[in-house]
CSV table of C-alpha atoms in Angstrom, one decimal:
chain,number,residue,atom,x,y,z
A,193,MET,CA,-37.4,46.2,-69.6
A,194,ASN,CA,-37.8,42.7,-71.5
A,195,THR,CA,-37.1,39.3,-71.2
A,196,ILE,CA,-36.4,38.1,-74.7
A,197,ARG,CA,-32.2,38.6,-75.0
A,198,ILE,CA,-31.9,36.4,-71.5
A,199,THR,CA,-35.1,33.9,-72.9
A,200,LYS,CA,-32.9,33.2,-76.1
A,201,ALA,CA,-29.4,33.1,-74.0
A,202,ALA,CA,-31.3,31.0,-71.5
A,203,ARG,CA,-32.5,28.3,-74.4
A,204,TYR,CA,-28.9,28.3,-76.3
A,205,CYS,CA,-27.8,27.0,-72.8
A,206,LEU,CA,-30.0,24.8,-72.5
A,207,TYR,CA,-29.2,23.4,-75.8
A,208,ALA,CA,-25.7,23.1,-75.1
A,209,LEU,CA,-26.2,21.5,-71.8
A,210,ILE,CA,-28.2,19.0,-73.4
A,211,ILE,CA,-25.6,18.4,-76.5
A,212,MET,CA,-22.6,18.3,-73.2
A,213,SER,CA,-24.4,15.7,-71.4
A,214,VAL,CA,-25.1,13.4,-74.7
A,215,ILE,CA,-21.6,13.6,-75.5
A,216,ASN,CA,-20.3,13.1,-71.6
A,217,ILE,CA,-22.6,9.7,-72.3
A,218,MET,CA,-20.6,8.9,-75.3
A,219,SER,CA,-17.2,9.3,-73.3
A,220,ASN,CA,-18.4,7.6,-70.8
A,221,PHE,CA,-19.3,4.2,-72.7
A,222,MET,CA,-16.3,4.8,-74.8
A,223,GLN,CA,-13.9,4.6,-71.3
A,224,ILE,CA,-16.2,1.5,-70.4
A,225,ASN,CA,-15.5,-0.1,-73.4
A,226,LEU,CA,-11.9,0.4,-73.1
A,227,MET,CA,-11.8,-0.6,-69.4
A,228,ASN,CA,-13.7,-4.1,-70.8
A,229,SER,CA,-11.7,-4.7,-73.6
A,230,TYR,CA,-8.6,-4.5,-71.6
A,231,PHE,CA,-9.7,-6.5,-68.2
A,232,VAL,CA,-12.5,-8.7,-69.5
A,233,ASN,CA,-11.4,-9.3,-72.7
A,234,ASP,CA,-7.7,-9.1,-72.5
A,235,GLU,CA,-7.6,-7.3,-76.1
A,236,PHE,CA,-4.9,-5.1,-75.8
A,237,THR,CA,-1.4,-5.5,-74.1
A,238,ALA,CA,-0.9,-3.5,-71.1
A,239,ASP,CA,1.6,-0.9,-73.7
A,240,VAL,CA,-0.9,-0.2,-75.4
A,241,PHE,CA,-3.4,0.2,-72.8
A,242,SER,CA,-1.1,2.7,-71.1
A,243,VAL,CA,-1.3,4.5,-74.5
A,244,LEU,CA,-5.2,4.5,-74.9
A,245,ALA,CA,-5.6,5.1,-71.2
A,246,ASP,CA,-3.8,8.0,-71.8
A,247,LYS,CA,-6.1,9.5,-74.5
A,248,ASN,CA,-9.0,8.3,-72.7
A,249,ASP,CA,-8.3,11.0,-69.4
A,250,ALA,CA,-7.2,13.6,-72.0
A,251,ARG,CA,-10.5,13.1,-73.4
A,252,ILE,CA,-12.5,13.1,-70.6
A,253,ALA,CA,-10.6,16.0,-68.6
A,254,LEU,CA,-11.5,19.0,-71.8
A,255,ILE,CA,-15.0,17.2,-72.0
A,256,ASN,CA,-15.3,18.0,-68.4
A,257,LEU,CA,-13.7,21.1,-68.9
A,258,VAL,CA,-16.4,22.3,-71.5
A,259,TYR,CA,-19.1,20.5,-69.2
A,260,PHE,CA,-18.9,22.4,-65.9
A,261,THR,CA,-18.1,25.8,-68.3
A,262,VAL,CA,-21.8,25.5,-69.9
A,263,LEU,CA,-22.8,24.4,-66.7
A,264,LEU,CA,-21.5,27.6,-65.0
A,265,ALA,CA,-22.6,29.8,-67.4
A,266,SER,CA,-26.3,28.1,-67.6
A,267,TYR,CA,-26.4,28.4,-63.5
A,268,PHE,CA,-26.3,32.2,-64.0
A,269,ILE,CA,-28.0,32.5,-67.7
A,270,ILE,CA,-30.5,30.7,-66.2
A,271,GLY,CA,-30.8,32.5,-63.3
A,272,ARG,CA,-31.4,35.7,-64.3
A,273,TRP,CA,-33.8,34.7,-66.6
A,274,ILE,CA,-36.0,33.2,-63.6
A,275,TYR,CA,-35.1,36.5,-61.8
A,276,LEU,CA,-36.4,39.0,-64.8
A,277,SER,CA,-39.3,36.8,-65.3
A,278,CYS,CA,-40.5,37.1,-61.9
A,279,LYS,CA,-39.8,41.0,-61.6
A,280,LEU,CA,-41.5,41.3,-65.2
A,281,ASN,CA,-44.8,40.1,-63.3
A,282,HIS,CA,-44.1,42.2,-60.0
A,283,LEU,CA,-43.4,45.4,-62.7
A,284,LEU,CA,-47.2,44.5,-64.1
A,285,GLY,CA,-48.8,45.2,-60.6
A,286,ILE,CA,-49.5,41.2,-60.7
A,287,LYS,CA,-51.6,40.3,-57.0
A,288,ASN,CA,-51.2,38.2,-54.3
A,289,LEU,CA,-47.7,37.4,-55.6
A,290,GLU,CA,-45.5,35.7,-52.6
A,291,TYR,CA,-42.0,35.4,-53.7
A,292,SER,CA,-39.6,38.6,-54.1
A,293,THR,CA,-37.5,39.1,-57.2
A,294,GLY,CA,-34.5,38.3,-55.0
A,295,TRP,CA,-36.1,35.1,-53.2
A,296,SER,CA,-37.0,33.9,-56.7
A,297,VAL,CA,-33.2,32.8,-57.4
A,298,GLY,CA,-32.1,33.3,-53.8
A,299,TRP,CA,-34.0,30.1,-52.7
A,300,PHE,CA,-32.0,27.9,-54.8
A,301,PHE,CA,-28.8,28.4,-51.9
A,302,ILE,CA,-30.8,27.3,-49.2
A,303,PRO,CA,-30.5,24.0,-48.0
A,304,PHE,CA,-33.4,21.7,-47.6
A,305,ALA,CA,-35.5,24.6,-49.1
A,306,ASN,CA,-33.9,23.9,-52.3
A,307,LEU,CA,-35.5,21.2,-52.3
A,308,PHE,CA,-39.0,22.5,-53.3
A,309,LYS,CA,-39.0,26.6,-52.9
A,310,PRO,CA,-38.0,26.9,-56.5
A,311,TYR,CA,-40.3,24.6,-57.9
A,312,GLN,CA,-43.1,27.1,-56.3
A,313,VAL,CA,-41.0,29.8,-57.5
A,314,LEU,CA,-41.2,28.7,-61.1
A,315,LYS,CA,-44.7,27.7,-60.8
A,316,GLU,CA,-45.9,30.6,-59.2
A,317,ILE,CA,-44.0,32.7,-62.3
A,318,TYR,CA,-45.6,30.8,-65.2
A,319,LYS,CA,-49.6,30.8,-63.0
A,320,ALA,CA,-48.9,35.3,-63.1
A,321,SER,CA,-47.5,35.4,-66.6
A,322,PHE,CA,-51.1,34.4,-68.5
A,323,LYS,CA,-51.3,37.9,-66.6
A,324,ILE,CA,-55.6,36.8,-65.3
A,325,GLU,CA,-57.2,38.1,-62.6
A,326,ASP,CA,-57.7,34.3,-61.2
A,327,TRP,CA,-53.9,33.5,-61.8
A,328,GLU,CA,-53.5,31.3,-59.3
A,329,ASN,CA,-56.3,28.6,-59.9
A,330,GLU,CA,-53.8,28.4,-63.7
A,331,LYS,CA,-53.0,24.5,-64.0
A,332,VAL,CA,-49.4,24.0,-64.3
A,333,PRO,CA,-48.7,21.0,-67.0
A,334,ALA,CA,-47.6,17.7,-66.0
A,335,SER,CA,-44.4,19.2,-67.6
A,336,PHE,CA,-43.7,21.0,-64.3
A,337,PHE,CA,-43.2,17.7,-61.6
A,338,ALA,CA,-41.1,16.0,-64.6
A,339,TRP,CA,-38.5,19.1,-64.8
A,340,TRP,CA,-38.3,19.4,-60.7
A,341,ALA,CA,-38.1,15.6,-59.9
A,342,SER,CA,-35.5,15.1,-63.4
A,343,TRP,CA,-33.7,18.0,-61.2
A,344,ILE,CA,-33.4,16.4,-58.1
A,345,VAL,CA,-32.7,12.8,-59.3
A,346,GLY,CA,-30.2,14.0,-61.8
A,347,ASN,CA,-28.4,16.4,-58.8
A,348,GLY,CA,-28.6,13.2,-57.1
A,349,ILE,CA,-27.1,10.8,-58.7
A,350,ALA,CA,-24.4,13.3,-59.6
A,351,ASN,CA,-23.7,13.6,-56.1
A,352,VAL,CA,-23.4,9.8,-55.3
A,353,SER,CA,-20.7,9.4,-58.1
A,354,MET,CA,-19.1,12.5,-56.7
A,355,ARG,CA,-18.7,11.4,-53.5
A,356,ARG,CA,-17.9,7.7,-54.5
A,357,ASP,CA,-15.3,9.1,-56.9
A,358,LEU,CA,-13.4,10.9,-54.1
A,359,ALA,CA,-14.2,7.8,-51.7
A,360,LEU,CA,-11.9,5.7,-54.0
A,361,GLY,CA,-8.6,8.0,-53.8
A,362,GLU,CA,-5.6,6.4,-55.4
A,363,ASN,CA,-7.5,2.8,-54.7
A,364,TYR,CA,-9.9,2.1,-57.3
A,365,SER,CA,-10.4,-1.3,-59.6
A,366,TYR,CA,-11.7,-0.8,-63.2
A,367,GLN,CA,-15.2,-2.1,-61.1
A,368,ASP,CA,-15.3,1.0,-59.4
A,369,LEU,CA,-14.5,3.8,-62.7
A,370,ASN,CA,-17.4,1.5,-64.5
A,371,VAL,CA,-19.8,2.3,-61.5
A,372,ILE,CA,-19.0,5.8,-61.6
A,373,ALA,CA,-19.3,6.3,-65.2
A,374,TYR,CA,-22.2,4.1,-65.2
A,375,LEU,CA,-24.0,6.6,-62.5
A,376,ASP,CA,-22.4,9.7,-64.7
A,377,ILE,CA,-24.4,8.3,-67.8
A,378,SER,CA,-27.3,8.0,-65.6
A,379,SER,CA,-26.7,11.5,-64.0
A,380,ASP,CA,-26.1,13.0,-67.5
A,381,ALA,CA,-29.4,11.1,-69.2
A,382,VAL,CA,-31.8,12.8,-66.6
A,383,GLN,CA,-30.0,15.7,-67.2
A,384,VAL,CA,-31.0,15.7,-71.2
A,385,ILE,CA,-34.8,15.1,-69.8
A,386,CYS,CA,-34.8,17.7,-67.1
A,387,ALA,CA,-33.4,20.1,-69.7
A,388,PHE,CA,-36.3,19.4,-72.2
A,389,PHE,CA,-39.0,20.1,-70.0
A,390,LEU,CA,-37.4,23.3,-68.9
A,391,LEU,CA,-37.3,24.6,-72.4
A,392,ARG,CA,-41.0,23.9,-72.7
A,393,ILE,CA,-41.9,25.7,-69.3
A,394,LEU,CA,-39.7,28.5,-70.8
A,395,SER,CA,-41.4,28.7,-74.0
A,396,ILE,CA,-44.7,29.4,-72.7
A,397,ILE,CA,-43.7,31.7,-70.0
A,398,SER,CA,-41.7,33.8,-72.8
A,399,ILE,CA,-44.8,33.6,-74.9
A,400,ASN,CA,-46.9,34.9,-71.9
A,401,HIS,CA,-44.7,37.8,-71.8
A,402,GLN,CA,-43.8,38.4,-75.6
A,403,ASP,CA,-46.4,41.4,-75.7
A,404,VAL,CA,-45.7,42.1,-71.9
A,405,ASN,CA,-42.0,43.1,-73.4
A,406,ILE,CA,-43.2,45.7,-76.2
A,407,LYS,CA,-45.9,47.5,-74.1
A,408,LEU,CA,-43.2,48.0,-71.4
A,409,SER,CA,-39.9,48.8,-73.9
A,410,TYR,CA,-42.9,51.4,-76.0
A,411,ASP,CA,-43.8,53.2,-72.5
A,412,GLN,CA,-40.1,53.6,-71.5
A,413,GLU,CA,-39.2,54.8,-74.6
A,414,SER,CA,-41.8,57.6,-74.8
């Protein structure tokens, strides 16, 4: 057993998330600029604006589809990476591990507990990956707090944006659309920060497990 392939896939997912977040930020700024150009600066006629608005909606729909696909793939692949990294620590016989392989992922789906348990799970995986006797005393870098804080904040902003969008229905102004766009921009910006710090954490755990992967693979083949 090894985590080399899943680690590589998780990295690609995080890179893709960063790219899609940046694209979404640019797209939302384009929409804000379009709204302001028509409703504030009166730069277009109604007919021209209608054509541009249709193109804007088509672009947003395409980006959202790709973004949602990447997000779903990331949840599955990164979840698989967490599961296998936790399992590897258990196979190594690391003592005093609190979290099982199943619950290393399961805590993400438990309301309220998912606000702190996944953080504790990954912290344990990180510490135990150093394969030292007193692994519990290993300190975690500041990137851990930055990763989890940005995860909570980013998802919180995204949730506010989604609820505001659903509450508008068919009655909305361009100001309402701009507010939602700015919320989405903020959420995506925090998402980039979250992915960046998770990449750093993932890399350290992967490095710590590299020699273990080779050893376990060799033992299984012999």
